């Protein structure tokens, strides 16, 4: 194929500059534009129509998973490679469910990054070996494993707690949840604590996994 045109979406200028520097000697890969937040990423994509969007998860305005979900909700040939420092299960699973064509950790080598871009550009999928076990544990033949359909009311979640849970599943921090729902950060923290108590979990990963298992949202 010809030149692979990509757009970089990451809120850290140093990361974007590092990637551009990494790719400057690649004759058939070109960074045509970049964005510093999720909403800007969608605007830049609409304007430039790249082959691949390389997107971070944690960004202001709209996180990377939401960007991928919106990108894939409309008919498009644009591919999405999630490039993240997080190897946690909830991020990997949410990225795949959103429609990501690949998931690579920021600690990957240049060679693996180039390989991922070529694989995705040619219509394939690329998931780093570090996250392959997560995919195996959560998907069968590319489809989500069946989940427990326990009634939501078993946990007696309030309307506000369900709203908080929805934001948690998007990967938002307490501060971001507070901004999204127009509440204080302290209130968001209290609701998250109550959710963990009601679901009888000890950390963020267990909370997300149990919520997804019981179809709470």
PDB file of C-alpha atoms in Angstrom:
ATOM      1  CA  UNK A   1       0.000   0.000   0.000  1.00  0.00           C
ATOM      2  CA  UNK A   2       0.997   3.662  -0.249  1.00  0.00           C
ATOM      3  CA  UNK A   3       1.746   6.118   2.525  1.00  0.00           C
ATOM      4  CA  UNK A   4      -0.023   5.493   5.828  1.00  0.00           C
ATOM      5  CA  UNK A   5      -1.439   8.807   7.034  1.00  0.00           C
ATOM      6  CA  UNK A   6      -1.922   8.997  10.773  1.00  0.00           C
ATOM      7  CA  UNK A   7      -3.268  11.463  13.331  1.00  0.00           C
ATOM      8  CA  UNK A   8      -1.880  11.575  16.860  1.00  0.00           C
ATOM      9  CA  UNK A   9      -4.226  12.307  19.768  1.00  0.00           C
ATOM     10  CA  UNK A  10      -2.500  12.739  23.124  1.00  0.00           C
ATOM     11  CA  UNK A  11      -2.686  15.547  25.650  1.00  0.00           C
ATOM     12  CA  UNK A  12       1.090  15.517  26.211  1.00  0.00           C
ATOM     13  CA  UNK A  13       3.092  17.504  23.650  1.00  0.00           C
ATOM     14  CA  UNK A  14       6.255  15.582  24.525  1.00  0.00           C
ATOM     15  CA  UNK A  15       4.562  12.283  23.686  1.00  0.00           C
ATOM     16  CA  UNK A  16       3.334  13.552  20.334  1.00  0.00           C
ATOM     17  CA  UNK A  17       6.752  15.031  19.526  1.00  0.00           C
ATOM     18  CA  UNK A  18       8.390  11.762  20.520  1.00  0.00           C
ATOM     19  CA  UNK A  19       6.168   9.750  18.196  1.00  0.00           C
ATOM     20  CA  UNK A  20       6.749  12.171  15.318  1.00  0.00           C
ATOM     21  CA  UNK A  21      10.490  11.927  15.892  1.00  0.00           C
ATOM     22  CA  UNK A  22      10.192   8.139  15.953  1.00  0.00           C
ATOM     23  CA  UNK A  23       8.444   8.122  12.586  1.00  0.00           C
ATOM     24  CA  UNK A  24      10.394  10.839  10.761  1.00  0.00           C
ATOM     25  CA  UNK A  25      12.635   8.328   8.965  1.00  0.00           C
ATOM     26  CA  UNK A  26       9.713   6.132   7.884  1.00  0.00           C
ATOM     27  CA  UNK A  27       9.080   6.971   4.234  1.00  0.00           C
ATOM     28  CA  UNK A  28       5.652   5.320   4.074  1.00  0.00           C
ATOM     29  CA  UNK A  29       4.236   6.619   7.375  1.00  0.00           C
ATOM     30  CA  UNK A  30       3.274  10.267   7.742  1.00  0.00           C
ATOM     31  CA  UNK A  31       1.827  12.181  10.687  1.00  0.00           C
ATOM     32  CA  UNK A  32      -0.611  14.567   8.993  1.00  0.00           C
ATOM     33  CA  UNK A  33      -2.095  16.219  12.092  1.00  0.00           C
ATOM     34  CA  UNK A  34      -2.427  15.963  15.859  1.00  0.00           C
ATOM     35  CA  UNK A  35      -4.843  16.734  18.682  1.00  0.00           C
ATOM     36  CA  UNK A  36      -4.496  17.413  22.394  1.00  0.00           C
ATOM     37  CA  UNK A  37      -7.947  16.246  23.526  1.00  0.00           C
ATOM     38  CA  UNK A  38     -10.775  13.974  22.461  1.00  0.00           C
ATOM     39  CA  UNK A  39     -13.097  16.550  20.913  1.00  0.00           C
ATOM     40  CA  UNK A  40     -10.255  18.087  18.954  1.00  0.00           C
ATOM     41  CA  UNK A  41      -9.312  14.615  17.726  1.00  0.00           C
ATOM     42  CA  UNK A  42     -12.754  14.111  16.170  1.00  0.00           C
ATOM     43  CA  UNK A  43     -12.589  17.542  14.516  1.00  0.00           C
ATOM     44  CA  UNK A  44      -9.135  16.845  13.085  1.00  0.00           C
ATOM     45  CA  UNK A  45     -10.234  13.409  11.863  1.00  0.00           C
ATOM     46  CA  UNK A  46     -13.248  14.895  10.059  1.00  0.00           C
ATOM     47  CA  UNK A  47     -11.004  17.434   8.351  1.00  0.00           C
ATOM     48  CA  UNK A  48      -8.132  15.148   7.338  1.00  0.00           C
ATOM     49  CA  UNK A  49      -9.586  11.619   6.933  1.00  0.00           C
ATOM     50  CA  UNK A  50      -6.455   9.720   8.069  1.00  0.00           C
ATOM     51  CA  UNK A  51      -5.824   6.015   7.617  1.00  0.00           C
ATOM     52  CA  UNK A  52      -5.134   5.491  11.325  1.00  0.00           C
ATOM     53  CA  UNK A  53      -5.866   7.379  14.526  1.00  0.00           C
ATOM     54  CA  UNK A  54      -3.261   6.765  17.232  1.00  0.00           C
ATOM     55  CA  UNK A  55      -5.011   7.724  20.444  1.00  0.00           C
ATOM     56  CA  UNK A  56      -4.239   7.845  24.158  1.00  0.00           C
ATOM     57  CA  UNK A  57      -6.942   6.891  26.675  1.00  0.00           C
ATOM     58  CA  UNK A  58      -6.650   9.567  29.352  1.00  0.00           C
ATOM     59  CA  UNK A  59      -7.350  12.916  27.692  1.00  0.00           C
ATOM     60  CA  UNK A  60      -9.394  16.007  28.607  1.00  0.00           C
ATOM     61  CA  UNK A  61     -12.748  16.865  27.008  1.00  0.00           C
ATOM     62  CA  UNK A  62     -13.319  13.267  25.875  1.00  0.00           C
ATOM     63  CA  UNK A  63     -11.249  10.182  26.627  1.00  0.00           C
ATOM     64  CA  UNK A  64      -9.730   7.996  23.934  1.00  0.00           C
ATOM     65  CA  UNK A  65     -12.191   5.143  24.349  1.00  0.00           C
ATOM     66  CA  UNK A  66     -15.098   7.522  23.739  1.00  0.00           C
ATOM     67  CA  UNK A  67     -13.304   8.913  20.686  1.00  0.00           C
ATOM     68  CA  UNK A  68     -12.904   5.410  19.251  1.00  0.00           C
ATOM     69  CA  UNK A  69     -16.552   4.608  20.008  1.00  0.00           C
ATOM     70  CA  UNK A  70     -17.776   7.745  18.206  1.00  0.00           C
ATOM     71  CA  UNK A  71     -15.374   7.150  15.316  1.00  0.00           C
ATOM     72  CA  UNK A  72     -16.628   3.597  14.852  1.00  0.00           C
ATOM     73  CA  UNK A  73     -20.316   4.476  15.305  1.00  0.00           C
ATOM     74  CA  UNK A  74     -20.383   5.919  11.779  1.00  0.00           C
ATOM     75  CA  UNK A  75     -19.412   4.101   8.575  1.00  0.00           C
ATOM     76  CA  UNK A  76     -15.677   4.667   8.232  1.00  0.00           C
ATOM     77  CA  UNK A  77     -12.516   3.011   6.995  1.00  0.00           C
ATOM     78  CA  UNK A  78     -10.415   4.882   9.554  1.00  0.00           C
ATOM     79  CA  UNK A  79      -8.582   2.525  11.902  1.00  0.00           C
ATOM     80  CA  UNK A  80      -7.852   3.185  15.572  1.00  0.00           C
ATOM     81  CA  UNK A  81      -4.767   2.172  17.535  1.00  0.00           C
ATOM     82  CA  UNK A  82      -4.953   2.813  21.271  1.00  0.00           C
ATOM     83  CA  UNK A  83      -1.493   3.713  22.592  1.00  0.00           C
ATOM     84  CA  UNK A  84      -1.601   3.761  26.374  1.00  0.00           C
ATOM     85  CA  UNK A  85       0.556   3.417  29.450  1.00  0.00           C
ATOM     86  CA  UNK A  86      -2.241   1.382  31.076  1.00  0.00           C
ATOM     87  CA  UNK A  87      -2.328  -2.401  30.809  1.00  0.00           C
ATOM     88  CA  UNK A  88      -5.321  -2.759  33.135  1.00  0.00           C
ATOM     89  CA  UNK A  89      -8.072  -5.113  32.106  1.00  0.00           C
ATOM     90  CA  UNK A  90     -10.893  -2.577  32.047  1.00  0.00           C
ATOM     91  CA  UNK A  91      -9.099  -0.290  29.583  1.00  0.00           C
ATOM     92  CA  UNK A  92      -8.214  -3.124  27.224  1.00  0.00           C
ATOM     93  CA  UNK A  93     -11.719  -4.593  27.270  1.00  0.00           C
ATOM     94  CA  UNK A  94     -13.427  -1.208  26.882  1.00  0.00           C
ATOM     95  CA  UNK A  95     -11.125  -0.309  23.980  1.00  0.00           C
ATOM     96  CA  UNK A  96     -11.954  -3.509  22.132  1.00  0.00           C
ATOM     97  CA  UNK A  97     -15.669  -3.117  22.781  1.00  0.00           C
ATOM     98  CA  UNK A  98     -15.458   0.452  21.458  1.00  0.00           C
ATOM     99  CA  UNK A  99     -14.023  -0.920  18.201  1.00  0.00           C
ATOM    100  CA  UNK A 100     -10.269  -0.346  18.514  1.00  0.00           C
ATOM    101  CA  UNK A 101      -8.201  -2.150  15.879  1.00  0.00           C
ATOM    102  CA  UNK A 102      -5.212  -2.410  18.191  1.00  0.00           C
ATOM    103  CA  UNK A 103      -3.904  -1.770  21.691  1.00  0.00           C
ATOM    104  CA  UNK A 104      -0.253  -1.052  22.347  1.00  0.00           C
ATOM    105  CA  UNK A 105       1.568   0.038  25.478  1.00  0.00           C
ATOM    106  CA  UNK A 106       3.687   3.188  25.416  1.00  0.00           C
ATOM    107  CA  UNK A 107       6.682   1.167  26.537  1.00  0.00           C
ATOM    108  CA  UNK A 108       6.667  -0.777  23.247  1.00  0.00           C
ATOM    109  CA  UNK A 109       9.694  -0.676  20.963  1.00  0.00           C
ATOM    110  CA  UNK A 110       9.830   1.334  17.753  1.00  0.00           C
ATOM    111  CA  UNK A 111       9.822  -1.917  15.791  1.00  0.00           C
ATOM    112  CA  UNK A 112       6.612  -3.122  17.430  1.00  0.00           C
ATOM    113  CA  UNK A 113       4.934   0.270  16.954  1.00  0.00           C
ATOM    114  CA  UNK A 114       5.781   0.257  13.229  1.00  0.00           C
ATOM    115  CA  UNK A 115       4.591  -3.347  12.949  1.00  0.00           C
ATOM    116  CA  UNK A 116       1.297  -2.453  14.641  1.00  0.00           C
ATOM    117  CA  UNK A 117       0.698   0.463  12.237  1.00  0.00           C
ATOM    118  CA  UNK A 118       1.373  -1.678   9.164  1.00  0.00           C
ATOM    119  CA  UNK A 119      -0.747  -4.564  10.446  1.00  0.00           C
ATOM    120  CA  UNK A 120      -3.712  -2.297  11.150  1.00  0.00           C
ATOM    121  CA  UNK A 121      -3.325  -0.337   7.910  1.00  0.00           C
ATOM    122  CA  UNK A 122      -3.531  -3.638   6.011  1.00  0.00           C
ATOM    123  CA  UNK A 123      -6.809  -4.510   7.686  1.00  0.00           C
ATOM    124  CA  UNK A 124      -5.525  -6.642  10.544  1.00  0.00           C
ATOM    125  CA  UNK A 125      -5.700  -6.307  14.314  1.00  0.00           C
ATOM    126  CA  UNK A 126      -2.732  -5.769  16.604  1.00  0.00           C
ATOM    127  CA  UNK A 127      -2.761  -6.318  20.345  1.00  0.00           C
ATOM    128  CA  UNK A 128       0.472  -6.336  22.315  1.00  0.00           C
ATOM    129  CA  UNK A 129       1.504  -9.616  23.901  1.00  0.00           C
ATOM    130  CA  UNK A 130       1.171  -7.919  27.287  1.00  0.00           C
ATOM    131  CA  UNK A 131      -2.601  -7.670  26.852  1.00  0.00           C
ATOM    132  CA  UNK A 132      -3.299 -10.893  24.943  1.00  0.00           C
ATOM    133  CA  UNK A 133      -4.221 -12.845  28.102  1.00  0.00           C
ATOM    134  CA  UNK A 134      -6.845 -10.208  28.938  1.00  0.00           C
ATOM    135  CA  UNK A 135      -8.407 -10.668  25.514  1.00  0.00           C
ATOM    136  CA  UNK A 136      -8.433 -14.450  25.887  1.00  0.00           C
ATOM    137  CA  UNK A 137     -10.075 -14.176  29.313  1.00  0.00           C
ATOM    138  CA  UNK A 138     -12.790 -11.791  28.142  1.00  0.00           C
ATOM    139  CA  UNK A 139     -13.584 -12.783  24.575  1.00  0.00           C
ATOM    140  CA  UNK A 140     -14.420 -15.972  22.693  1.00  0.00           C
ATOM    141  CA  UNK A 141     -13.930 -15.911  18.920  1.00  0.00           C
ATOM    142  CA  UNK A 142     -13.749 -12.128  19.049  1.00  0.00           C
ATOM    143  CA  UNK A 143     -17.066 -11.802  20.876  1.00  0.00           C
ATOM    144  CA  UNK A 144     -17.571 -10.895  24.552  1.00  0.00           C
ATOM    145  CA  UNK A 145     -18.071 -13.873  26.819  1.00  0.00           C
ATOM    146  CA  UNK A 146     -21.574 -14.194  28.228  1.00  0.00           C
ATOM    147  CA  UNK A 147     -22.025 -12.265  31.413  1.00  0.00           C
ATOM    148  CA  UNK A 148     -24.033 -12.880  34.543  1.00  0.00           C
ATOM    149  CA  UNK A 149     -27.441 -11.225  34.171  1.00  0.00           C
ATOM    150  CA  UNK A 150     -28.047 -10.613  37.873  1.00  0.00           C
ATOM    151  CA  UNK A 151     -30.755  -8.007  38.430  1.00  0.00           C
ATOM    152  CA  UNK A 152     -29.315  -4.524  38.942  1.00  0.00           C
ATOM    153  CA  UNK A 153     -31.554  -4.034  41.975  1.00  0.00           C
ATOM    154  CA  UNK A 154     -29.630  -6.705  43.846  1.00  0.00           C
ATOM    155  CA  UNK A 155     -27.074  -4.019  44.696  1.00  0.00           C
ATOM    156  CA  UNK A 156     -29.677  -1.314  45.428  1.00  0.00           C
ATOM    157  CA  UNK A 157     -27.895   1.307  43.365  1.00  0.00           C
ATOM    158  CA  UNK A 158     -29.387   4.790  43.393  1.00  0.00           C
ATOM    159  CA  UNK A 159     -29.933   6.810  40.212  1.00  0.00           C
ATOM    160  CA  UNK A 160     -26.882   8.947  41.043  1.00  0.00           C
ATOM    161  CA  UNK A 161     -24.748   5.862  41.739  1.00  0.00           C
ATOM    162  CA  UNK A 162     -25.681   4.475  38.333  1.00  0.00           C
ATOM    163  CA  UNK A 163     -24.601   7.785  36.771  1.00  0.00           C
ATOM    164  CA  UNK A 164     -21.304   7.611  38.634  1.00  0.00           C
ATOM    165  CA  UNK A 165     -20.820   3.985  37.590  1.00  0.00           C
ATOM    166  CA  UNK A 166     -21.357   4.921  33.955  1.00  0.00           C
ATOM    167  CA  UNK A 167     -18.583   7.506  34.196  1.00  0.00           C
ATOM    168  CA  UNK A 168     -16.296   5.053  36.030  1.00  0.00           C
ATOM    169  CA  UNK A 169     -16.733   2.563  33.185  1.00  0.00           C
ATOM    170  CA  UNK A 170     -15.587   5.276  30.789  1.00  0.00           C
ATOM    171  CA  UNK A 171     -12.337   5.476  32.738  1.00  0.00           C
ATOM    172  CA  UNK A 172     -12.940   8.934  34.192  1.00  0.00           C
ATOM    173  CA  UNK A 173     -11.196  10.097  37.368  1.00  0.00           C
ATOM    174  CA  UNK A 174     -13.093  11.537  40.357  1.00  0.00           C
ATOM    175  CA  UNK A 175     -12.217  15.039  39.174  1.00  0.00           C
ATOM    176  CA  UNK A 176     -13.450  14.324  35.645  1.00  0.00           C
ATOM    177  CA  UNK A 177     -16.649  12.737  36.983  1.00  0.00           C
ATOM    178  CA  UNK A 178     -17.257  15.800  39.131  1.00  0.00           C
ATOM    179  CA  UNK A 179     -16.877  18.086  36.105  1.00  0.00           C
ATOM    180  CA  UNK A 180     -19.088  15.866  33.930  1.00  0.00           C
ATOM    181  CA  UNK A 181     -21.938  15.621  36.454  1.00  0.00           C
ATOM    182  CA  UNK A 182     -21.533  19.141  37.896  1.00  0.00           C
ATOM    183  CA  UNK A 183     -20.848  17.893  41.415  1.00  0.00           C
ATOM    184  CA  UNK A 184     -17.923  18.347  43.793  1.00  0.00           C
ATOM    185  CA  UNK A 185     -14.899  16.090  43.635  1.00  0.00           C
ATOM    186  CA  UNK A 186     -15.592  15.050  47.233  1.00  0.00           C
ATOM    187  CA  UNK A 187     -19.128  13.973  46.306  1.00  0.00           C
ATOM    188  CA  UNK A 188     -17.762  11.901  43.416  1.00  0.00           C
ATOM    189  CA  UNK A 189     -15.280  10.265  45.793  1.00  0.00           C
ATOM    190  CA  UNK A 190     -18.033   9.392  48.278  1.00  0.00           C
ATOM    191  CA  UNK A 191     -20.249   7.874  45.576  1.00  0.00           C
ATOM    192  CA  UNK A 192     -17.344   5.795  44.219  1.00  0.00           C
ATOM    193  CA  UNK A 193     -16.589   4.580  47.768  1.00  0.00           C
ATOM    194  CA  UNK A 194     -20.246   3.636  48.260  1.00  0.00           C
ATOM    195  CA  UNK A 195     -20.273   1.759  44.955  1.00  0.00           C
ATOM    196  CA  UNK A 196     -17.218  -0.256  45.984  1.00  0.00           C
ATOM    197  CA  UNK A 197     -18.859  -1.020  49.330  1.00  0.00           C
ATOM    198  CA  UNK A 198     -22.176  -2.104  47.773  1.00  0.00           C
ATOM    199  CA  UNK A 199     -20.465  -4.302  45.177  1.00  0.00           C
ATOM    200  CA  UNK A 200     -18.038  -5.635  47.807  1.00  0.00           C
ATOM    201  CA  UNK A 201     -14.876  -4.879  45.820  1.00  0.00           C
ATOM    202  CA  UNK A 202     -11.478  -3.593  46.916  1.00  0.00           C
ATOM    203  CA  UNK A 203     -10.231  -1.561  43.953  1.00  0.00           C
ATOM    204  CA  UNK A 204     -11.065   0.117  40.644  1.00  0.00           C
ATOM    205  CA  UNK A 205     -10.389  -2.953  38.492  1.00  0.00           C
ATOM    206  CA  UNK A 206     -12.649  -5.178  40.604  1.00  0.00           C
ATOM    207  CA  UNK A 207     -15.367  -2.507  40.526  1.00  0.00           C
ATOM    208  CA  UNK A 208     -15.334  -2.245  36.722  1.00  0.00           C
ATOM    209  CA  UNK A 209     -15.157  -6.019  36.238  1.00  0.00           C
ATOM    210  CA  UNK A 210     -18.092  -6.695  38.556  1.00  0.00           C
ATOM    211  CA  UNK A 211     -20.174  -3.906  37.019  1.00  0.00           C
ATOM    212  CA  UNK A 212     -19.608  -5.343  33.550  1.00  0.00           C
ATOM    213  CA  UNK A 213     -20.235  -8.903  34.750  1.00  0.00           C
ATOM    214  CA  UNK A 214     -23.618  -7.951  36.177  1.00  0.00           C
ATOM    215  CA  UNK A 215     -24.593  -5.576  33.357  1.00  0.00           C
ATOM    216  CA  UNK A 216     -25.097  -2.715  35.805  1.00  0.00           C
ATOM    217  CA  UNK A 217     -25.100  -0.058  33.076  1.00  0.00           C
TER     218      UNK A 217
END
